[in-house]
């Protein structure tokens, strides 16, 4: 059976992914920031098949090499780990708390995949419609990206 890595295992999308992958009989390596934090990871151990086919590994988006072990030998990677901002819950330091972890984290995960022997054949990256929706176009397609200046003013702080 194939084996998959899911980053950000405690997250909303990741938890549903892990449940679906386990239910399909797959083996899952999920990354979390603290595998010992029962309050955060405890529900994952209650998923069907978790005791037999789930492994939790420690990884942080901002730590280079953090994902090496998690992606080693897997057939595919679902990269969902990300700081998330929801309306009304803006961050003071957008660059440090949002942009850096997202950009550096994605690069770290990709580098870990590139280094891994028997490289993962496919990586799925859950991005956001926010990347495209904040621009001045009536209809959106692959050529559209959010207007960075508008996003900066929307959050009330600079992102350089
Ligand atoms: N949910 C949606 O409807 C939706 C829709 C469109 C796009 N997306 C995108 O999908 C991705 C995941 O969304 P989600 O709703 O599942 O988010 P979520 O529930 O907030 O989960 C985010 C996960 O990322 C982890 N994380 C945050 N910072 C980290 C860091 N520095 N190092 C390692 N892990 C870190 C969190 O770990 P902790 O538990 O330790 O904080 C958490 O497990 C995001 O990129 C989001 O923009 C989501």
mmCIF file of C-alpha atoms and ligand atoms in Angstrom:
data_model
loop_
_atom_site.group_PDB
_atom_site.id
_atom_site.type_symbol
_atom_site.label_atom_id
_atom_site.label_comp_id
_atom_site.label_asym_id
_atom_site.label_seq_id
_atom_site.Cartn_x
_atom_site.Cartn_y
_atom_site.Cartn_z
ATOM 1 C CA UNK A 1 0.000 0.000 0.000
ATOM 2 C CA UNK A 2 1.279 3.506 -0.758
ATOM 3 C CA UNK A 3 2.592 5.716 2.022
ATOM 4 C CA UNK A 4 1.870 9.438 2.218
ATOM 5 C CA UNK A 5 3.197 12.403 4.156
ATOM 6 C CA UNK A 6 0.735 15.035 5.376
ATOM 7 C CA UNK A 7 2.256 18.218 6.815
ATOM 8 C CA UNK A 8 0.482 20.180 9.554
ATOM 9 C CA UNK A 9 -1.348 17.106 10.863
ATOM 10 C CA UNK A 10 -3.296 18.978 13.534
ATOM 11 C CA UNK A 11 -4.886 21.260 10.949
ATOM 12 C CA UNK A 12 -8.423 21.200 9.563
ATOM 13 C CA UNK A 13 -7.636 19.980 6.052
ATOM 14 C CA UNK A 14 -4.815 17.696 7.200
ATOM 15 C CA UNK A 15 -6.944 15.911 9.778
ATOM 16 C CA UNK A 16 -9.603 15.120 7.174
ATOM 17 C CA UNK A 17 -6.907 13.996 4.747
ATOM 18 C CA UNK A 18 -5.305 11.733 7.333
ATOM 19 C CA UNK A 19 -8.647 10.199 8.174
ATOM 20 C CA UNK A 20 -9.417 9.565 4.478
ATOM 21 C CA UNK A 21 -5.969 8.120 3.753
ATOM 22 C CA UNK A 22 -6.126 5.779 6.751
ATOM 23 C CA UNK A 23 -9.652 4.739 5.813
ATOM 24 C CA UNK A 24 -8.379 3.834 2.345
ATOM 25 C CA UNK A 25 -5.775 1.563 3.950
ATOM 26 C CA UNK A 26 -2.748 3.793 3.354
ATOM 27 C CA UNK A 27 0.144 4.396 5.722
ATOM 28 C CA UNK A 28 0.514 8.039 6.817
ATOM 29 C CA UNK A 29 3.405 10.068 8.154
ATOM 30 C CA UNK A 30 2.017 13.296 9.531
ATOM 31 C CA UNK A 31 4.121 16.207 10.731
ATOM 32 C CA UNK A 32 3.128 18.253 13.774
ATOM 33 C CA UNK A 33 4.972 20.867 15.767
ATOM 34 C CA UNK A 34 4.808 18.854 18.987
ATOM 35 C CA UNK A 35 3.991 15.129 18.840
ATOM 36 C CA UNK A 36 3.920 15.043 22.678
ATOM 37 C CA UNK A 37 1.124 17.606 22.907
ATOM 38 C CA UNK A 38 -1.786 15.246 23.627
ATOM 39 C CA UNK A 39 -4.261 18.124 23.666
ATOM 40 C CA UNK A 40 -3.473 18.815 20.021
ATOM 41 C CA UNK A 41 -2.621 15.414 18.567
ATOM 42 C CA UNK A 42 -4.771 13.130 20.744
ATOM 43 C CA UNK A 43 -7.705 13.103 18.308
ATOM 44 C CA UNK A 44 -5.464 11.801 15.539
ATOM 45 C CA UNK A 45 -4.733 8.636 17.533
ATOM 46 C CA UNK A 46 -8.468 7.965 17.733
ATOM 47 C CA UNK A 47 -8.827 7.737 13.943
ATOM 48 C CA UNK A 48 -9.486 4.284 12.581
ATOM 49 C CA UNK A 49 -6.222 2.622 11.541
ATOM 50 C CA UNK A 50 -4.061 5.219 13.329
ATOM 51 C CA UNK A 51 -2.575 2.791 15.846
ATOM 52 C CA UNK A 52 -1.338 0.543 13.032
ATOM 53 C CA UNK A 53 -0.544 2.960 10.183
ATOM 54 C CA UNK A 54 -0.012 6.517 11.479
ATOM 55 C CA UNK A 55 3.315 8.012 12.532
ATOM 56 C CA UNK A 56 3.660 11.533 13.921
ATOM 57 C CA UNK A 57 6.919 13.374 13.298
ATOM 58 C CA UNK A 58 8.075 16.722 14.615
ATOM 59 C CA UNK A 59 8.587 19.431 11.985
ATOM 60 C CA UNK A 60 8.482 23.214 11.791
ATOM 61 C CA UNK A 61 8.118 25.220 8.585
ATOM 62 C CA UNK A 62 10.941 27.553 9.577
ATOM 63 C CA UNK A 63 13.497 24.834 10.322
ATOM 64 C CA UNK A 64 15.528 23.777 7.299
ATOM 65 C CA UNK A 65 15.676 19.984 6.988
ATOM 66 C CA UNK A 66 12.771 19.592 9.388
ATOM 67 C CA UNK A 67 10.733 17.537 6.898
ATOM 68 C CA UNK A 68 13.547 15.238 5.720
ATOM 69 C CA UNK A 69 12.465 12.236 7.732
ATOM 70 C CA UNK A 70 8.764 12.757 7.095
ATOM 71 C CA UNK A 71 9.076 12.644 3.290
ATOM 72 C CA UNK A 72 11.704 9.913 3.070
ATOM 73 C CA UNK A 73 10.401 7.031 0.960
ATOM 74 C CA UNK A 74 6.813 8.228 0.701
ATOM 75 C CA UNK A 75 4.800 8.025 -2.521
ATOM 76 C CA UNK A 76 3.312 11.489 -2.190
ATOM 77 C CA UNK A 77 3.213 14.577 0.014
ATOM 78 C CA UNK A 78 0.255 16.747 0.979
ATOM 79 C CA UNK A 79 1.672 20.072 2.145
ATOM 80 C CA UNK A 80 -1.035 21.767 4.204
ATOM 81 C CA UNK A 81 0.975 23.189 7.135
ATOM 82 C CA UNK A 82 0.616 26.956 7.127
ATOM 83 C CA UNK A 83 -0.199 29.856 9.392
ATOM 84 C CA UNK A 84 -3.727 30.914 8.490
ATOM 85 C CA UNK A 85 -5.320 34.329 8.894
ATOM 86 C CA UNK A 86 -9.077 34.562 9.052
ATOM 87 C CA UNK A 87 -11.109 37.739 8.833
ATOM 88 C CA UNK A 88 -10.740 39.808 11.976
ATOM 89 C CA UNK A 89 -7.737 37.803 13.180
ATOM 90 C CA UNK A 90 -4.961 39.729 11.508
ATOM 91 C CA UNK A 91 -1.336 39.331 12.542
ATOM 92 C CA UNK A 92 0.844 42.215 13.755
ATOM 93 C CA UNK A 93 3.960 40.995 11.942
ATOM 94 C CA UNK A 94 2.638 39.825 8.581
ATOM 95 C CA UNK A 95 6.099 39.215 7.142
ATOM 96 C CA UNK A 96 7.420 37.240 10.101
ATOM 97 C CA UNK A 97 4.264 35.421 11.133
ATOM 98 C CA UNK A 98 2.669 34.755 7.756
ATOM 99 C CA UNK A 99 4.803 35.299 4.657
ATOM 100 C CA UNK A 100 8.073 33.809 5.944
ATOM 101 C CA UNK A 101 6.610 30.560 7.286
ATOM 102 C CA UNK A 102 4.547 30.061 4.124
ATOM 103 C CA UNK A 103 7.301 30.805 1.586
ATOM 104 C CA UNK A 104 10.273 29.384 3.502
ATOM 105 C CA UNK A 105 8.187 26.447 4.690
ATOM 106 C CA UNK A 106 7.117 25.479 1.183
ATOM 107 C CA UNK A 107 10.742 25.733 0.002
ATOM 108 C CA UNK A 108 11.891 23.611 2.954
ATOM 109 C CA UNK A 109 9.345 20.907 2.176
ATOM 110 C CA UNK A 110 10.303 20.906 -1.518
ATOM 111 C CA UNK A 111 14.023 20.687 -0.676
ATOM 112 C CA UNK A 112 13.358 17.773 1.674
ATOM 113 C CA UNK A 113 11.492 16.026 -1.163
ATOM 114 C CA UNK A 114 14.346 16.695 -3.591
ATOM 115 C CA UNK A 115 16.889 15.238 -1.138
ATOM 116 C CA UNK A 116 14.851 12.152 -0.327
ATOM 117 C CA UNK A 117 15.969 8.868 -1.814
ATOM 118 C CA UNK A 118 13.179 7.410 -3.981
ATOM 119 C CA UNK A 119 11.671 10.858 -4.244
ATOM 120 C CA UNK A 120 7.984 11.394 -3.709
ATOM 121 C CA UNK A 121 6.360 11.312 -7.127
ATOM 122 C CA UNK A 122 3.780 13.999 -6.396
ATOM 123 C CA UNK A 123 3.276 16.927 -4.024
ATOM 124 C CA UNK A 124 -0.077 18.595 -3.420
ATOM 125 C CA UNK A 125 0.143 22.122 -1.988
ATOM 126 C CA UNK A 126 -3.034 23.601 -0.534
ATOM 127 C CA UNK A 127 -2.827 27.256 -1.433
ATOM 128 C CA UNK A 128 -5.626 29.785 -1.021
ATOM 129 C CA UNK A 129 -8.081 31.672 -3.193
ATOM 130 C CA UNK A 130 -6.693 34.752 -1.406
ATOM 131 C CA UNK A 131 -3.696 34.468 -3.736
ATOM 132 C CA UNK A 132 -5.823 35.484 -6.694
ATOM 133 C CA UNK A 133 -9.060 37.061 -5.574
ATOM 134 C CA UNK A 134 -7.816 40.501 -4.465
ATOM 135 C CA UNK A 135 -7.222 42.099 -7.827
ATOM 136 C CA UNK A 136 -9.208 44.297 -10.178
ATOM 137 C CA UNK A 137 -10.561 41.764 -12.649
ATOM 138 C CA UNK A 138 -14.137 40.785 -13.315
ATOM 139 C CA UNK A 139 -13.231 37.180 -14.035
ATOM 140 C CA UNK A 140 -10.171 35.324 -12.770
ATOM 141 C CA UNK A 141 -7.873 32.826 -14.439
ATOM 142 C CA UNK A 142 -4.296 31.486 -14.083
ATOM 143 C CA UNK A 143 -2.808 34.857 -15.067
ATOM 144 C CA UNK A 144 -4.304 36.712 -12.093
ATOM 145 C CA UNK A 145 -2.601 37.290 -8.753
ATOM 146 C CA UNK A 146 -3.747 39.348 -5.802
ATOM 147 C CA UNK A 147 -2.621 42.959 -5.745
ATOM 148 C CA UNK A 148 0.169 43.027 -3.131
ATOM 149 C CA UNK A 149 -0.362 46.725 -2.344
ATOM 150 C CA UNK A 150 -4.024 46.153 -1.675
ATOM 151 C CA UNK A 151 -3.214 43.182 0.587
ATOM 152 C CA UNK A 152 -0.682 45.232 2.537
ATOM 153 C CA UNK A 153 -3.154 48.012 3.175
ATOM 154 C CA UNK A 154 -5.892 45.500 3.995
ATOM 155 C CA UNK A 155 -3.796 44.019 6.810
ATOM 156 C CA UNK A 156 -2.684 47.423 8.003
ATOM 157 C CA UNK A 157 1.006 46.545 7.953
ATOM 158 C CA UNK A 158 3.779 46.351 5.398
ATOM 159 C CA UNK A 159 4.873 43.174 3.619
ATOM 160 C CA UNK A 160 8.042 43.884 1.655
HETATM 161 N N1 LIG B 1 -9.758 25.371 5.532
HETATM 162 C C1 LIG B 1 -10.132 25.863 4.340
HETATM 163 O O1 LIG B 1 -11.342 25.946 4.021
HETATM 164 C C2 LIG B 1 -9.097 26.304 3.312
HETATM 165 C C3 LIG B 1 -9.547 26.818 2.104
HETATM 166 C C4 LIG B 1 -8.604 27.219 1.165
HETATM 167 C C5 LIG B 1 -7.254 27.100 1.430
HETATM 168 N N2 LIG B 1 -6.840 26.602 2.614
HETATM 169 C C6 LIG B 1 -5.403 26.507 2.846
HETATM 170 O O2 LIG B 1 -5.041 25.191 3.262
HETATM 171 C C7 LIG B 1 -3.974 25.270 4.216
HETATM 172 C C8 LIG B 1 -4.405 24.594 5.527
HETATM 173 O O3 LIG B 1 -5.598 25.186 5.972
HETATM 174 P P1 LIG B 1 -6.336 24.670 7.291
HETATM 175 O O4 LIG B 1 -7.687 25.279 7.299
HETATM 176 O O5 LIG B 1 -6.203 23.195 7.411
HETATM 177 O O6 LIG B 1 -5.446 25.396 8.413
HETATM 178 P P2 LIG B 1 -5.334 25.105 9.986
HETATM 179 O O7 LIG B 1 -6.463 24.283 10.465
HETATM 180 O O8 LIG B 1 -5.084 26.421 10.643
HETATM 181 O O9 LIG B 1 -4.022 24.216 10.092
HETATM 182 C C9 LIG B 1 -2.773 24.758 9.809
HETATM 183 C C10 LIG B 1 -1.719 23.780 10.263
HETATM 184 O O10 LIG B 1 -0.452 24.346 9.984
HETATM 185 C C11 LIG B 1 0.361 24.183 11.128
HETATM 186 N N3 LIG B 1 1.385 25.214 11.220
HETATM 187 C C12 LIG B 1 1.227 26.559 11.348
HETATM 188 N N4 LIG B 1 2.420 27.153 11.422
HETATM 189 C C13 LIG B 1 3.353 26.163 11.359
HETATM 190 C C14 LIG B 1 4.767 26.144 11.412
HETATM 191 N N5 LIG B 1 5.503 27.265 11.546
HETATM 192 N N6 LIG B 1 5.396 24.951 11.302
HETATM 193 C C15 LIG B 1 4.681 23.806 11.174
HETATM 194 N N7 LIG B 1 3.345 23.749 11.129
HETATM 195 C C16 LIG B 1 2.689 24.933 11.226
HETATM 196 C C17 LIG B 1 -0.581 24.244 12.317
HETATM 197 O O11 LIG B 1 0.052 23.610 13.418
HETATM 198 P P3 LIG B 1 -0.319 23.948 14.951
HETATM 199 O O12 LIG B 1 -1.518 23.097 15.267
HETATM 200 O O13 LIG B 1 0.895 23.546 15.696
HETATM 201 O O14 LIG B 1 -0.614 25.423 15.006
HETATM 202 C C18 LIG B 1 -1.758 23.465 11.765
HETATM 203 O O15 LIG B 1 -1.559 22.088 11.931
HETATM 204 C C19 LIG B 1 -3.656 26.765 4.384
HETATM 205 O O16 LIG B 1 -2.622 27.102 3.491
HETATM 206 C C20 LIG B 1 -4.947 27.446 3.953
HETATM 207 O O17 LIG B 1 -4.707 28.751 3.471
HETATM 208 C C21 LIG B 1 -7.733 26.214 3.573
#
